[in-house]
Coordinates of C-alpha atoms and ligand atoms in Angstrom, one line a residue:
M219 CA -225.7 107.5 -8.7
R220 CA -229.3 106.6 -9.1
T221 CA -231.4 105.1 -11.9
K222 CA -234.7 103.3 -12.3
V223 CA -233.4 100.1 -13.8
A224 CA -229.9 98.9 -13.3
I225 CA -229.0 96.4 -16.1
I226 CA -226.1 94.0 -15.5
G227 CA -224.5 92.9 -18.7
A228 CA -224.2 94.5 -22.2
G229 CA -224.9 91.4 -24.2
P230 CA -227.9 91.4 -26.6
A231 CA -230.4 90.9 -23.7
G232 CA -229.1 93.9 -21.6
L233 CA -228.6 96.2 -24.6
L234 CA -232.1 95.4 -26.0
L235 CA -233.7 96.0 -22.7
G236 CA -231.9 99.3 -22.3
Q237 CA -233.0 100.5 -25.7
L238 CA -236.7 99.5 -25.2
L239 CA -236.8 101.1 -21.7
H240 CA -235.2 104.3 -23.1
K241 CA -237.8 104.4 -25.9
A242 CA -240.5 104.2 -23.1
G243 CA -238.8 107.0 -21.2
I244 CA -237.6 104.7 -18.4
D245 CA -234.1 105.7 -17.2
N246 CA -231.5 102.9 -17.0
V247 CA -227.8 102.3 -16.6
I248 CA -225.9 99.2 -17.9
L249 CA -222.9 97.8 -16.1
E250 CA -220.7 95.5 -18.1
R251 CA -217.6 93.6 -16.9
Q252 CA -215.8 93.6 -20.3
T253 CA -214.9 96.1 -23.0
P254 CA -217.2 96.8 -25.9
E255 CA -214.6 95.3 -28.3
Y256 CA -214.5 92.1 -26.2
V257 CA -218.3 91.8 -26.3
L258 CA -218.3 92.3 -30.1
G259 CA -215.6 89.7 -30.5
R260 CA -217.8 86.8 -29.5
I261 CA -219.3 85.0 -32.5
R262 CA -222.7 83.5 -31.7
A263 CA -225.7 82.2 -33.6
G264 CA -227.4 84.1 -36.3
V265 CA -231.1 83.2 -36.8
L266 CA -233.8 85.6 -35.7
E267 CA -237.4 84.7 -35.2
K268 CA -240.1 87.2 -36.2
T269 CA -240.7 88.1 -32.5
A270 CA -237.0 89.1 -32.1
V271 CA -237.1 91.2 -35.2
D272 CA -240.4 92.8 -34.0
L273 CA -238.6 93.8 -30.7
L274 CA -235.7 95.2 -32.7
D275 CA -238.3 97.2 -34.7
L276 CA -239.9 98.4 -31.4
A277 CA -236.5 99.4 -30.1
G278 CA -235.8 101.4 -33.3
V279 CA -232.7 99.3 -34.1
S280 CA -233.8 97.1 -37.0
E281 CA -232.8 99.1 -40.0
R282 CA -229.7 97.2 -40.9
A283 CA -231.3 93.8 -39.9
H284 CA -234.0 94.5 -42.5
Q285 CA -231.5 95.7 -45.2
E286 CA -228.8 93.1 -44.7
G287 CA -230.6 90.2 -43.0
L288 CA -231.4 87.3 -45.3
V289 CA -235.0 86.0 -45.2
H290 CA -235.0 82.2 -45.1
E291 CA -238.2 80.4 -45.9
G292 CA -236.9 76.9 -45.5
I293 CA -234.1 74.8 -44.0
E294 CA -232.6 71.5 -45.2
L295 CA -232.2 68.3 -43.2
M296 CA -229.6 65.9 -44.5
F297 CA -229.4 62.2 -43.5
D298 CA -228.4 59.0 -45.2
G299 CA -226.5 61.2 -47.6
A300 CA -229.7 62.8 -49.0
R301 CA -231.1 66.4 -48.5
H302 CA -234.7 67.1 -47.7
R303 CA -236.2 70.6 -47.6
I304 CA -238.5 71.7 -44.8
D305 CA -240.6 74.5 -46.2
L306 CA -241.0 76.7 -43.2
Q307 CA -243.1 79.3 -45.1
E308 CA -245.6 76.8 -46.4
L309 CA -245.9 74.7 -43.2
T310 CA -246.4 77.7 -40.9
G311 CA -248.9 79.8 -43.0
G312 CA -246.3 82.3 -44.3
K313 CA -243.7 82.6 -41.6
H314 CA -239.9 82.8 -42.1
V315 CA -236.7 83.5 -40.1
T316 CA -234.1 86.2 -40.7
V317 CA -230.4 85.2 -40.9
Y318 CA -228.5 88.1 -39.2
G319 CA -225.6 87.5 -36.9
Q320 CA -225.9 88.2 -33.1
T321 CA -222.7 90.2 -33.4
E322 CA -224.4 92.6 -35.8
V323 CA -227.5 92.8 -33.5
T324 CA -225.2 93.7 -30.6
R325 CA -223.3 96.3 -32.8
D326 CA -226.6 97.9 -33.8
L327 CA -227.8 98.1 -30.2
M328 CA -224.4 99.5 -29.0
D329 CA -224.5 102.2 -31.8
A330 CA -228.1 103.2 -30.9
R331 CA -227.2 103.4 -27.2
N332 CA -224.1 105.6 -28.0
N333 CA -226.1 107.8 -30.3
A334 CA -228.8 108.3 -27.6
G335 CA -226.0 109.3 -25.1
L336 CA -227.1 106.6 -22.7
S337 CA -224.9 105.4 -19.8
T338 CA -223.0 102.2 -20.2
I339 CA -220.2 101.5 -17.7
Y340 CA -217.8 99.1 -19.3
E341 CA -215.0 97.3 -17.3
A342 CA -217.2 97.4 -14.2
E343 CA -215.4 95.1 -11.7
G344 CA -216.7 93.2 -8.7
V345 CA -220.4 93.8 -9.4
Q346 CA -222.5 92.9 -6.3
L347 CA -226.3 93.1 -6.0
E348 CA -227.7 94.2 -2.6
G349 CA -231.2 94.4 -1.2
I350 CA -232.9 92.6 -4.0
D351 CA -235.8 91.6 -1.6
T352 CA -236.2 95.2 -0.4
N353 CA -237.7 98.2 -2.1
A354 CA -234.3 99.8 -2.4
P355 CA -231.9 97.5 -4.2
Q356 CA -228.5 98.7 -5.2
V357 CA -225.5 97.5 -7.2
R358 CA -221.9 97.9 -5.9
Y359 CA -219.0 97.8 -8.3
R360 CA -215.5 99.2 -8.9
Q361 CA -214.6 101.5 -11.8
N362 CA -210.9 102.2 -12.4
G363 CA -210.3 100.8 -8.9
V364 CA -212.8 103.2 -7.2
E365 CA -215.8 101.8 -5.3
Q366 CA -219.2 102.9 -6.7
T367 CA -222.8 102.4 -5.8
L368 CA -225.8 102.5 -8.2
Q369 CA -229.1 102.9 -6.5
C370 CA -232.2 101.7 -8.4
D371 CA -235.8 100.5 -8.3
F372 CA -235.1 97.3 -10.1
I373 CA -232.2 95.2 -11.3
A374 CA -232.2 93.3 -14.6
G375 CA -229.7 90.4 -14.5
C376 CA -228.7 90.1 -18.1
D377 CA -225.2 88.9 -17.3
G378 CA -225.1 85.6 -19.0
F379 CA -224.5 82.1 -17.7
H380 CA -221.4 83.0 -15.7
G381 CA -222.8 86.3 -14.2
V382 CA -223.4 87.3 -10.6
S383 CA -227.2 87.9 -10.8
R384 CA -228.4 84.3 -10.7
K385 CA -226.0 83.6 -7.8
S386 CA -227.6 86.5 -5.9
I387 CA -230.9 84.6 -5.5
P388 CA -230.9 82.6 -2.2
A389 CA -230.0 79.0 -2.7
D390 CA -233.2 77.8 -1.0
V391 CA -235.3 79.7 -3.5
L392 CA -233.5 78.9 -6.7
R393 CA -234.0 75.6 -8.4
T394 CA -231.9 74.6 -11.4
Y395 CA -232.3 71.9 -14.1
E396 CA -229.4 70.9 -16.3
R397 CA -228.2 68.5 -19.0
V398 CA -224.7 68.6 -20.3
Y399 CA -224.1 66.9 -23.7
P400 CA -221.1 64.7 -24.3
F401 CA -219.8 66.7 -27.3
G402 CA -219.2 70.3 -28.4
W403 CA -219.5 72.3 -31.6
L404 CA -216.4 73.5 -33.4
G405 CA -217.5 76.6 -35.3
M406 CA -215.6 78.3 -38.2
L407 CA -216.3 81.6 -39.9
A408 CA -214.9 82.2 -43.4
D409 CA -215.3 84.8 -46.2
V410 CA -216.5 82.2 -48.7
P411 CA -220.0 81.9 -50.3
P412 CA -222.3 79.5 -48.5
V413 CA -222.5 75.9 -49.8
S414 CA -226.2 76.3 -50.2
D415 CA -228.9 79.1 -50.1
E416 CA -230.5 77.6 -47.0
L417 CA -229.1 76.2 -43.8
I418 CA -228.3 72.5 -43.8
Y419 CA -228.6 70.4 -40.6
A420 CA -226.8 67.1 -41.3
H421 CA -226.9 63.9 -39.4
T422 CA -224.0 61.8 -40.6
P423 CA -222.1 58.7 -39.4
R424 CA -219.1 60.9 -38.5
G425 CA -221.2 63.3 -36.4
F426 CA -223.5 66.3 -36.9
V427 CA -222.8 69.2 -39.3
L428 CA -224.4 72.6 -39.6
C429 CA -223.9 74.7 -42.7
S430 CA -224.9 78.2 -41.9
M431 CA -224.1 81.7 -43.1
R432 CA -223.9 85.4 -42.2
S433 CA -224.3 86.8 -45.7
E434 CA -224.0 85.8 -49.4
T435 CA -220.2 86.0 -49.0
R436 CA -219.6 84.8 -45.5
S437 CA -220.2 81.2 -44.2
R438 CA -220.5 79.7 -40.8
Y439 CA -219.9 76.0 -40.4
Y440 CA -220.1 73.8 -37.3
L441 CA -218.8 70.2 -36.7
Q442 CA -219.8 68.1 -33.7
V443 CA -216.5 67.3 -31.9
P444 CA -215.5 65.4 -28.8
L445 CA -215.3 67.6 -25.7
T446 CA -211.6 66.7 -25.4
D447 CA -210.8 68.4 -28.7
K448 CA -209.0 71.7 -28.5
V449 CA -209.4 74.4 -31.1
E450 CA -205.6 74.3 -31.7
D451 CA -206.0 70.7 -32.8
W452 CA -208.0 71.9 -35.8
S453 CA -206.1 73.5 -38.6
D454 CA -208.3 75.1 -41.3
E455 CA -207.3 72.3 -43.6
A456 CA -208.4 69.6 -41.1
F457 CA -211.7 71.4 -40.6
W458 CA -212.5 71.5 -44.4
D459 CA -211.3 67.9 -44.8
E460 CA -213.7 66.7 -42.1
L461 CA -216.5 68.8 -43.4
R462 CA -216.1 67.3 -46.9
L463 CA -216.0 63.8 -45.4
R464 CA -219.3 64.4 -43.5
L465 CA -221.2 66.2 -46.3
G466 CA -220.1 63.9 -49.1
A467 CA -219.1 64.6 -52.7
D468 CA -222.5 65.7 -53.9
V469 CA -223.0 68.6 -51.5
C470 CA -219.4 69.6 -51.8
K471 CA -219.7 70.3 -55.5
T472 CA -220.7 73.8 -54.4
L473 CA -218.4 74.0 -51.3
V474 CA -215.9 76.9 -51.4
T475 CA -213.1 76.8 -48.9
G476 CA -210.8 79.6 -47.6
P477 CA -208.9 80.8 -44.6
S478 CA -210.9 81.0 -41.3
L479 CA -211.7 84.4 -39.7
E480 CA -212.5 82.7 -36.4
K481 CA -212.6 79.2 -35.0
S482 CA -214.0 78.2 -31.5
I483 CA -215.4 75.2 -29.6
A484 CA -218.5 75.6 -27.5
P485 CA -219.9 72.9 -25.2
L486 CA -223.6 72.0 -25.4
R487 CA -225.8 72.5 -22.4
S488 CA -229.5 72.6 -21.5
F489 CA -230.0 74.7 -18.3
V490 CA -233.0 76.4 -16.7
A491 CA -233.1 78.4 -13.4
E492 CA -236.4 78.9 -11.7
P493 CA -237.9 81.4 -10.7
M494 CA -236.7 84.1 -13.0
R495 CA -237.6 86.9 -10.6
H496 CA -236.7 87.2 -6.9
G497 CA -238.0 90.4 -5.3
R498 CA -236.7 93.3 -7.4
L499 CA -234.2 91.2 -9.4
F500 CA -235.2 89.8 -12.8
L501 CA -233.1 87.3 -14.7
A502 CA -233.2 87.5 -18.5
G503 CA -231.4 85.6 -21.3
D504 CA -228.4 83.3 -20.6
A505 CA -228.4 84.3 -17.0
A506 CA -231.5 82.2 -16.5
H507 CA -231.3 79.5 -19.2
I508 CA -229.1 77.9 -21.8
V509 CA -230.1 75.8 -24.8
P510 CA -227.9 73.7 -27.1
P511 CA -227.5 75.7 -30.3
T512 CA -229.3 73.3 -32.6
G513 CA -232.2 75.4 -33.8
A514 CA -230.7 78.8 -32.7
K515 CA -233.1 79.5 -29.8
G516 CA -230.6 81.2 -27.4
L517 CA -230.8 84.8 -28.7
N518 CA -234.5 84.5 -29.5
L519 CA -235.3 83.4 -25.9
A520 CA -233.2 86.2 -24.5
A521 CA -235.2 88.6 -26.7
S522 CA -238.6 87.3 -25.6
D523 CA -237.6 87.5 -21.9
V524 CA -236.6 91.1 -22.5
G525 CA -240.0 91.6 -24.2
F526 CA -241.8 90.4 -21.1
L527 CA -239.6 92.4 -18.8
Y528 CA -240.1 95.5 -20.9
E529 CA -243.9 94.9 -20.6
A530 CA -243.5 94.5 -16.8
M531 CA -241.6 97.7 -16.5
T532 CA -244.0 99.8 -18.7
D533 CA -246.9 98.3 -16.7
H534 CA -245.2 99.4 -13.5
Y535 CA -244.1 102.9 -14.5
L536 CA -246.7 103.9 -17.1
E537 CA -249.8 102.0 -16.1
R538 CA -249.1 101.8 -12.4
S539 CA -249.8 98.0 -12.4
D540 CA -247.5 95.3 -11.0
R541 CA -249.3 92.5 -12.9
G542 CA -246.4 92.2 -15.4
I543 CA -243.9 92.0 -12.6
E544 CA -245.8 89.3 -10.8
N545 CA -246.3 87.3 -13.9
Y546 CA -242.8 87.8 -15.3
S547 CA -241.2 84.5 -14.3
Q548 CA -244.2 82.3 -15.2
R549 CA -244.7 83.9 -18.6
C550 CA -241.0 83.6 -19.5
L551 CA -240.7 80.1 -18.2
E552 CA -243.5 78.8 -20.3
R553 CA -241.8 79.9 -23.4
V554 CA -238.3 78.9 -22.1
W555 CA -239.4 75.3 -21.4
S556 CA -240.9 75.0 -24.9
A557 CA -237.7 76.1 -26.5
E558 CA -235.7 73.9 -24.2
R559 CA -237.7 70.9 -25.3
F560 CA -237.3 71.8 -29.0
S561 CA -233.5 72.4 -28.7
W562 CA -233.0 69.2 -26.7
W563 CA -235.1 67.2 -29.2
F564 CA -233.4 68.6 -32.3
T565 CA -230.0 68.0 -30.8
T566 CA -230.9 64.4 -29.8
L567 CA -232.2 63.7 -33.2
T568 CA -229.3 65.0 -35.2
H569 CA -226.2 64.2 -33.2
K570 CA -224.1 61.1 -32.6
F571 CA -224.1 60.2 -29.0
P572 CA -221.4 57.9 -27.5
D573 CA -224.1 55.5 -26.2
T574 CA -226.5 55.7 -29.2
G575 CA -225.8 52.1 -30.3
E576 CA -227.3 50.3 -33.3
F577 CA -230.8 50.5 -31.9
G578 CA -230.5 54.2 -31.2
L579 CA -229.2 54.9 -34.8
K580 CA -232.3 53.0 -36.1
M581 CA -234.5 55.2 -34.0
Q582 CA -232.9 58.4 -35.2
A583 CA -233.3 57.2 -38.8
A584 CA -236.9 56.2 -38.3
E585 CA -237.7 59.6 -36.7
L586 CA -235.9 61.6 -39.5
N587 CA -237.8 59.6 -42.1
Y588 CA -241.1 60.3 -40.3
L589 CA -240.2 63.9 -40.1
I590 CA -239.9 64.4 -43.8
K591 CA -242.8 62.1 -44.8
S592 CA -245.4 63.3 -42.3
R593 CA -246.8 66.8 -42.8
S594 CA -247.8 66.9 -39.1
A595 CA -244.2 66.0 -38.0
S596 CA -242.6 68.6 -40.4
S597 CA -245.1 71.2 -39.3
A598 CA -244.1 70.6 -35.7
L599 CA -240.5 71.2 -36.6
A600 CA -241.3 74.3 -38.7
E601 CA -243.5 76.0 -36.1
N602 CA -240.9 75.6 -33.4
Y603 CA -238.1 76.7 -35.8
V604 CA -239.8 79.9 -36.8
G605 CA -240.7 80.5 -33.1
L606 CA -243.7 79.8 -31.0
P607 CA -246.0 82.8 -30.4
M608 CA -245.2 85.1 -27.5
R609 CA -248.6 86.5 -26.6
M610 CA -247.0 89.9 -26.9
E611 CA -248.2 90.6 -30.4
D612 CA -251.1 92.8 -29.2
L613 CA -248.8 94.8 -27.0
L614 CA -246.3 95.3 -29.8
A615 CA -249.1 96.3 -32.2
A616 CA -250.5 98.8 -29.7
R617 CA -247.2 100.4 -28.7
A618 CA -245.5 100.4 -32.1
Ligands
APR954 N1 -220.7 92.0 -14.2 C1 -221.1 92.7 -15.3 N2 -221.3 92.1 -16.5 C2 -221.1 90.8 -16.6 C3 -220.8 90.0 -15.4 C4 -220.6 90.7 -14.2 N3 -220.3 90.0 -13.1 N4 -220.8 88.7 -15.8 C5 -221.1 88.7 -17.1 N5 -221.3 89.9 -17.6 C6 -221.5 90.3 -19.0 C7 -220.7 89.5 -20.0 O1 -219.5 90.0 -20.2 C8 -221.6 89.6 -21.2 O2 -221.2 90.7 -22.0 O3 -222.9 90.0 -19.3 C9 -223.0 89.9 -20.7 C10 -223.9 88.7 -21.0 O4 -224.1 88.6 -22.4 P1 -224.4 87.2 -23.1 O5 -223.6 86.1 -22.5 O6 -224.3 87.5 -24.6 O7 -225.9 86.8 -22.7 P2 -227.3 87.4 -23.2 O8 -227.3 88.9 -23.3 O9 -228.3 86.8 -22.3 O10 -227.5 86.9 -24.6 C11 -228.0 85.6 -24.9 O11 -226.1 85.0 -26.1 O12 -225.0 83.0 -25.5 C12 -225.8 83.6 -26.4 O13 -227.2 81.7 -27.0 C13 -227.1 82.9 -26.3 O14 -227.6 84.0 -28.2 C14 -227.9 84.0 -26.9 C15 -227.4 85.2 -26.2
PHB955 C1 -225.3 80.1 -36.8 O1 -225.4 80.6 -37.9 O2 -224.4 80.4 -36.0 C2 -226.3 79.1 -36.3 C3 -227.4 78.9 -37.1 C4 -228.4 78.0 -36.8 C5 -228.2 77.3 -35.6 C6 -227.1 77.5 -34.8 C7 -226.1 78.4 -35.2 O3 -229.1 76.4 -35.3

């Protein structure tokens, strides 16, 4: 089998790239290790920057995100038991974010790919990349136990943190940077109305809390927990009890509890791999970088990588220029490191660290107070939260 772009991984990065390339008439095949049901079963973050929504628009898959997504013009910070609103809209000259779950984005992209009759090979086993530093790369894999080869011009490694693509870059070329945090997030999804209209990021003496949502009737809550905790240790009752203790009686006046639809624990990590291109292999999304979820930058970064890769591929096939290919890694990494910095900072500010100590707590309190009192400081939070510009706006406007 032959295609122009072989895409490894049918997460949001791989599926979005596939759809954008298809719209531009660039033939592609996706190879995914899991089943579609497994991919859709993973609950991830749910806040989209405008750039991500623009890319969904460009890919022709944004109808439901516009209809069902919730426009959020502010977020709340809570500390010392008091809530403070950060007016994203006012501080950024009119920008907002859209609350729409990653699972729904993935579902919309899968539906669009099916409707367009495009090729996705699920349950592809033993994927191996070959010849990435030649002009004729190929991907070997097994389907139903039978060895297959996919020949291509380029490979897009969209196979997440545990995929094979990053590992295919020679060790003497790849440089990685990592920080692992000494706690995790216990997430719970429940069909209950959210405790508040906007997201609440709460710094409390018992640890961090995030109150988020998927719709007006579905809530997503997170508790900072020790890495040693297991999800089985947390009954629904224990989760709600701890949430109440952390949020306090005042906030909980509007808290509605109910049975969980899903509970899971995720570790927190900052990770970047450089470069993001080696020969004809491009890394995009979690394959190249991980951010801690505070600020919800993971999916948005995956989308902006895909935007740059789409631009590189259209430059190559439609404009006969390799400028986008040559600049890909550098353009992505500039934005990646900005989002890494923001996610690391927001995590450090709002979480309880084992070694914070009395002095550290005072520093967190002083910075949180500064953040709400200084317009410059809250503007810095707001402009990062809604998403830094991508320098693709012209391209999107021209090709829309
Ligand atoms: N072969 C084929 N597919 C693979 C392989 C492999 N060896 N390894 C992993 N995959 C698949 C996974 O099963 C998964 O479906 O690649 C896909 C990667 O998807 P994601 O992990 O969702 O990564 P990405 O598409 O980059 O999306 C980034 O996900 O983790 C969040 O915060 C992150 O929201 C961001 C988004
Ligand atoms: C979520 O709704 O899952 C979510 C929202 C905001 C974050 C992280 C996760 O910062």
